[in-house]
Amino acid sequence: MQMVHAWVLANGFDFFAEAGYRSPTVTTVRNTRGIDVSALNTYLRQRGMLISNGYGQLKGETFRIAHMGDATEEDVAALLAAMTGFLEGQ
């Protein structure tokens, strides 16, 4: 979770939930950079990865990064590196 939170802040995004209300299993990121989350997921799918886009009124406004279950630290680090690669290509 700390790795994801550090990535969010380092890459110019913000959190959807206020401090004290954030989940230990999934981080909902406020899309403050206005990136195309669908394009990000296309990029990630090509690498065998996927994140969850916001839904309903939050579609495109947020995205969720899971860090629970079978996800290892290495898995999360690889996902964040791929997401950084996408952002660098913007």
mmCIF file with all atom_site columns, C-alpha atoms in Angstrom:
data_model
loop_
_atom_site.group_PDB
_atom_site.id
_atom_site.type_symbol
_atom_site.label_atom_id
_atom_site.label_alt_id
_atom_site.label_comp_id
_atom_site.label_asym_id
_atom_site.label_entity_id
_atom_site.label_seq_id
_atom_site.pdbx_PDB_ins_code
_atom_site.Cartn_x
_atom_site.Cartn_y
_atom_site.Cartn_z
_atom_site.occupancy
_atom_site.B_iso_or_equiv
_atom_site.pdbx_formal_charge
_atom_site.auth_seq_id
_atom_site.auth_comp_id
_atom_site.auth_asym_id
_atom_site.auth_atom_id
_atom_site.pdbx_PDB_model_num
ATOM 1  C CA . MET A 1 1  ? 0.000   0.000   0.000   1.00 0.00 ? 1  MET A CA 1
ATOM 2  C CA . GLN A 1 2  ? 2.781   2.454   0.860   1.00 0.00 ? 2  GLN A CA 1
ATOM 3  C CA . MET A 1 3  ? 4.423   1.818   -2.511  1.00 0.00 ? 3  MET A CA 1
ATOM 4  C CA . VAL A 1 4  ? 1.174   2.648   -4.319  1.00 0.00 ? 4  VAL A CA 1
ATOM 5  C CA . HIS A 1 5  ? 0.549   5.742   -2.206  1.00 0.00 ? 5  HIS A CA 1
ATOM 6  C CA . ALA A 1 6  ? 4.076   6.997   -2.906  1.00 0.00 ? 6  ALA A CA 1
ATOM 7  C CA . TRP A 1 7  ? 3.560   6.400   -6.643  1.00 0.00 ? 7  TRP A CA 1
ATOM 8  C CA . VAL A 1 8  ? 0.265   8.320   -6.631  1.00 0.00 ? 8  VAL A CA 1
ATOM 9  C CA . LEU A 1 9  ? 1.851   11.400  -5.103  1.00 0.00 ? 9  LEU A CA 1
ATOM 10 C CA . ALA A 1 10 ? 5.089   11.193  -7.113  1.00 0.00 ? 10 ALA A CA 1
ATOM 11 C CA . ASN A 1 11 ? 3.129   11.088  -10.368 1.00 0.00 ? 11 ASN A CA 1
ATOM 12 C CA . GLY A 1 12 ? 0.906   14.086  -9.757  1.00 0.00 ? 12 GLY A CA 1
ATOM 13 C CA . PHE A 1 13 ? -2.292  12.296  -8.820  1.00 0.00 ? 13 PHE A CA 1
ATOM 14 C CA . ASP A 1 14 ? -4.371  12.560  -5.664  1.00 0.00 ? 14 ASP A CA 1
ATOM 15 C CA . PHE A 1 15 ? -6.387  10.162  -3.530  1.00 0.00 ? 15 PHE A CA 1
ATOM 16 C CA . PHE A 1 16 ? -10.151 9.839   -3.800  1.00 0.00 ? 16 PHE A CA 1
ATOM 17 C CA . ALA A 1 17 ? -10.572 9.015   -0.103  1.00 0.00 ? 17 ALA A CA 1
ATOM 18 C CA . GLU A 1 18 ? -9.376  11.310  2.629   1.00 0.00 ? 18 GLU A CA 1
ATOM 19 C CA . ALA A 1 19 ? -6.572  10.206  4.938   1.00 0.00 ? 19 ALA A CA 1
ATOM 20 C CA . GLY A 1 20 ? -7.950  7.903   7.607   1.00 0.00 ? 20 GLY A CA 1
ATOM 21 C CA . TYR A 1 21 ? -10.566 6.448   5.227   1.00 0.00 ? 21 TYR A CA 1
ATOM 22 C CA . ARG A 1 22 ? -8.297  4.784   2.658   1.00 0.00 ? 22 ARG A CA 1
ATOM 23 C CA . SER A 1 23 ? -8.584  1.057   2.131   1.00 0.00 ? 23 SER A CA 1
ATOM 24 C CA . PRO A 1 24 ? -5.627  -1.225  2.926   1.00 0.00 ? 24 PRO A CA 1
ATOM 25 C CA . THR A 1 25 ? -6.579  -3.445  -0.049  1.00 0.00 ? 25 THR A CA 1
ATOM 26 C CA . VAL A 1 26 ? -7.221  -1.041  -2.927  1.00 0.00 ? 26 VAL A CA 1
ATOM 27 C CA . THR A 1 27 ? -6.244  2.548   -3.642  1.00 0.00 ? 27 THR A CA 1
ATOM 28 C CA . THR A 1 28 ? -8.719  4.737   -5.497  1.00 0.00 ? 28 THR A CA 1
ATOM 29 C CA . VAL A 1 29 ? -6.819  7.410   -7.361  1.00 0.00 ? 29 VAL A CA 1
ATOM 30 C CA . ARG A 1 30 ? -8.368  10.724  -8.363  1.00 0.00 ? 30 ARG A CA 1
ATOM 31 C CA . ASN A 1 31 ? -7.417  11.281  -12.011 1.00 0.00 ? 31 ASN A CA 1
ATOM 32 C CA . THR A 1 32 ? -6.175  14.821  -11.435 1.00 0.00 ? 32 THR A CA 1
ATOM 33 C CA . ARG A 1 33 ? -3.950  14.601  -14.526 1.00 0.00 ? 33 ARG A CA 1
ATOM 34 C CA . GLY A 1 34 ? -6.900  13.823  -16.775 1.00 0.00 ? 34 GLY A CA 1
ATOM 35 C CA . ILE A 1 35 ? -5.240  10.834  -18.427 1.00 0.00 ? 35 ILE A CA 1
ATOM 36 C CA . ASP A 1 36 ? -7.202  8.485   -20.672 1.00 0.00 ? 36 ASP A CA 1
ATOM 37 C CA . VAL A 1 37 ? -7.712  5.549   -18.309 1.00 0.00 ? 37 VAL A CA 1
ATOM 38 C CA . SER A 1 38 ? -9.025  3.345   -21.134 1.00 0.00 ? 38 SER A CA 1
ATOM 39 C CA . ALA A 1 39 ? -5.810  3.960   -23.092 1.00 0.00 ? 39 ALA A CA 1
ATOM 40 C CA . LEU A 1 40 ? -3.815  3.177   -19.956 1.00 0.00 ? 40 LEU A CA 1
ATOM 41 C CA . ASN A 1 41 ? -5.655  -0.129  -19.618 1.00 0.00 ? 41 ASN A CA 1
ATOM 42 C CA . THR A 1 42 ? -5.003  -0.946  -23.277 1.00 0.00 ? 42 THR A CA 1
ATOM 43 C CA . TYR A 1 43 ? -1.311  -0.313  -22.633 1.00 0.00 ? 43 TYR A CA 1
ATOM 44 C CA . LEU A 1 44 ? -1.384  -2.446  -19.479 1.00 0.00 ? 44 LEU A CA 1
ATOM 45 C CA . ARG A 1 45 ? -3.296  -5.325  -21.125 1.00 0.00 ? 45 ARG A CA 1
ATOM 46 C CA . GLN A 1 46 ? -0.482  -5.619  -23.675 1.00 0.00 ? 46 GLN A CA 1
ATOM 47 C CA . ARG A 1 47 ? 1.750   -6.356  -20.685 1.00 0.00 ? 47 ARG A CA 1
ATOM 48 C CA . GLY A 1 48 ? -0.642  -8.788  -18.989 1.00 0.00 ? 48 GLY A CA 1
ATOM 49 C CA . MET A 1 49 ? -1.838  -6.251  -16.413 1.00 0.00 ? 49 MET A CA 1
ATOM 50 C CA . LEU A 1 50 ? -5.036  -4.353  -15.682 1.00 0.00 ? 50 LEU A CA 1
ATOM 51 C CA . ILE A 1 51 ? -6.396  -1.724  -13.329 1.00 0.00 ? 51 ILE A CA 1
ATOM 52 C CA . SER A 1 52 ? -10.003 -0.875  -12.629 1.00 0.00 ? 52 SER A CA 1
ATOM 53 C CA . ASN A 1 53 ? -11.467 2.265   -14.168 1.00 0.00 ? 53 ASN A CA 1
ATOM 54 C CA . GLY A 1 54 ? -13.915 4.281   -12.135 1.00 0.00 ? 54 GLY A CA 1
ATOM 55 C CA . TYR A 1 55 ? -17.541 3.395   -12.650 1.00 0.00 ? 55 TYR A CA 1
ATOM 56 C CA . GLY A 1 56 ? -20.754 5.345   -12.943 1.00 0.00 ? 56 GLY A CA 1
ATOM 57 C CA . GLN A 1 57 ? -20.207 9.063   -12.568 1.00 0.00 ? 57 GLN A CA 1
ATOM 58 C CA . LEU A 1 58 ? -16.596 8.401   -11.552 1.00 0.00 ? 58 LEU A CA 1
ATOM 59 C CA . LYS A 1 59 ? -15.644 6.623   -14.803 1.00 0.00 ? 59 LYS A CA 1
ATOM 60 C CA . GLY A 1 60 ? -12.530 8.343   -16.089 1.00 0.00 ? 60 GLY A CA 1
ATOM 61 C CA . GLU A 1 61 ? -12.443 10.535  -12.987 1.00 0.00 ? 61 GLU A CA 1
ATOM 62 C CA . THR A 1 62 ? -10.844 7.815   -10.847 1.00 0.00 ? 62 THR A CA 1
ATOM 63 C CA . PHE A 1 63 ? -9.064  4.498   -11.199 1.00 0.00 ? 63 PHE A CA 1
ATOM 64 C CA . ARG A 1 64 ? -8.300  1.774   -8.683  1.00 0.00 ? 64 ARG A CA 1
ATOM 65 C CA . ILE A 1 65 ? -5.070  -0.065  -8.007  1.00 0.00 ? 65 ILE A CA 1
ATOM 66 C CA . ALA A 1 66 ? -5.460  -3.310  -6.070  1.00 0.00 ? 66 ALA A CA 1
ATOM 67 C CA . HIS A 1 67 ? -2.781  -4.414  -3.617  1.00 0.00 ? 67 HIS A CA 1
ATOM 68 C CA . MET A 1 68 ? -4.407  -7.409  -1.990  1.00 0.00 ? 68 MET A CA 1
ATOM 69 C CA . GLY A 1 69 ? -4.770  -11.164 -2.227  1.00 0.00 ? 69 GLY A CA 1
ATOM 70 C CA . ASP A 1 70 ? -2.163  -12.865 -4.386  1.00 0.00 ? 70 ASP A CA 1
ATOM 71 C CA . ALA A 1 71 ? -0.559  -9.597  -5.493  1.00 0.00 ? 71 ALA A CA 1
ATOM 72 C CA . THR A 1 72 ? 3.062   -9.603  -4.394  1.00 0.00 ? 72 THR A CA 1
ATOM 73 C CA . GLU A 1 73 ? 5.239   -6.574  -3.856  1.00 0.00 ? 73 GLU A CA 1
ATOM 74 C CA . GLU A 1 74 ? 7.011   -7.474  -7.101  1.00 0.00 ? 74 GLU A CA 1
ATOM 75 C CA . ASP A 1 75 ? 3.659   -7.599  -8.950  1.00 0.00 ? 75 ASP A CA 1
ATOM 76 C CA . VAL A 1 76 ? 2.683   -4.164  -7.675  1.00 0.00 ? 76 VAL A CA 1
ATOM 77 C CA . ALA A 1 77 ? 6.130   -2.744  -8.483  1.00 0.00 ? 77 ALA A CA 1
ATOM 78 C CA . ALA A 1 78 ? 5.886   -4.106  -12.049 1.00 0.00 ? 78 ALA A CA 1
ATOM 79 C CA . LEU A 1 79 ? 2.408   -2.594  -12.470 1.00 0.00 ? 79 LEU A CA 1
ATOM 80 C CA . LEU A 1 80 ? 3.543   0.799   -11.213 1.00 0.00 ? 80 LEU A CA 1
ATOM 81 C CA . ALA A 1 81 ? 6.602   0.698   -13.489 1.00 0.00 ? 81 ALA A CA 1
ATOM 82 C CA . ALA A 1 82 ? 4.359   -0.049  -16.474 1.00 0.00 ? 82 ALA A CA 1
ATOM 83 C CA . MET A 1 83 ? 2.013   2.780   -15.501 1.00 0.00 ? 83 MET A CA 1
ATOM 84 C CA . THR A 1 84 ? 4.985   5.131   -15.250 1.00 0.00 ? 84 THR A CA 1
ATOM 85 C CA . GLY A 1 85 ? 6.055   4.015   -18.732 1.00 0.00 ? 85 GLY A CA 1
ATOM 86 C CA . PHE A 1 86 ? 2.613   4.924   -20.039 1.00 0.00 ? 86 PHE A CA 1
ATOM 87 C CA . LEU A 1 87 ? 2.738   8.341   -18.385 1.00 0.00 ? 87 LEU A CA 1
ATOM 88 C CA . GLU A 1 88 ? 6.198   9.038   -19.788 1.00 0.00 ? 88 GLU A CA 1
ATOM 89 C CA . GLY A 1 89 ? 4.863   8.360   -23.284 1.00 0.00 ? 89 GLY A CA 1
ATOM 90 C CA . GLN A 1 90 ? 2.094   10.950  -22.908 1.00 0.00 ? 90 GLN A CA 1
#
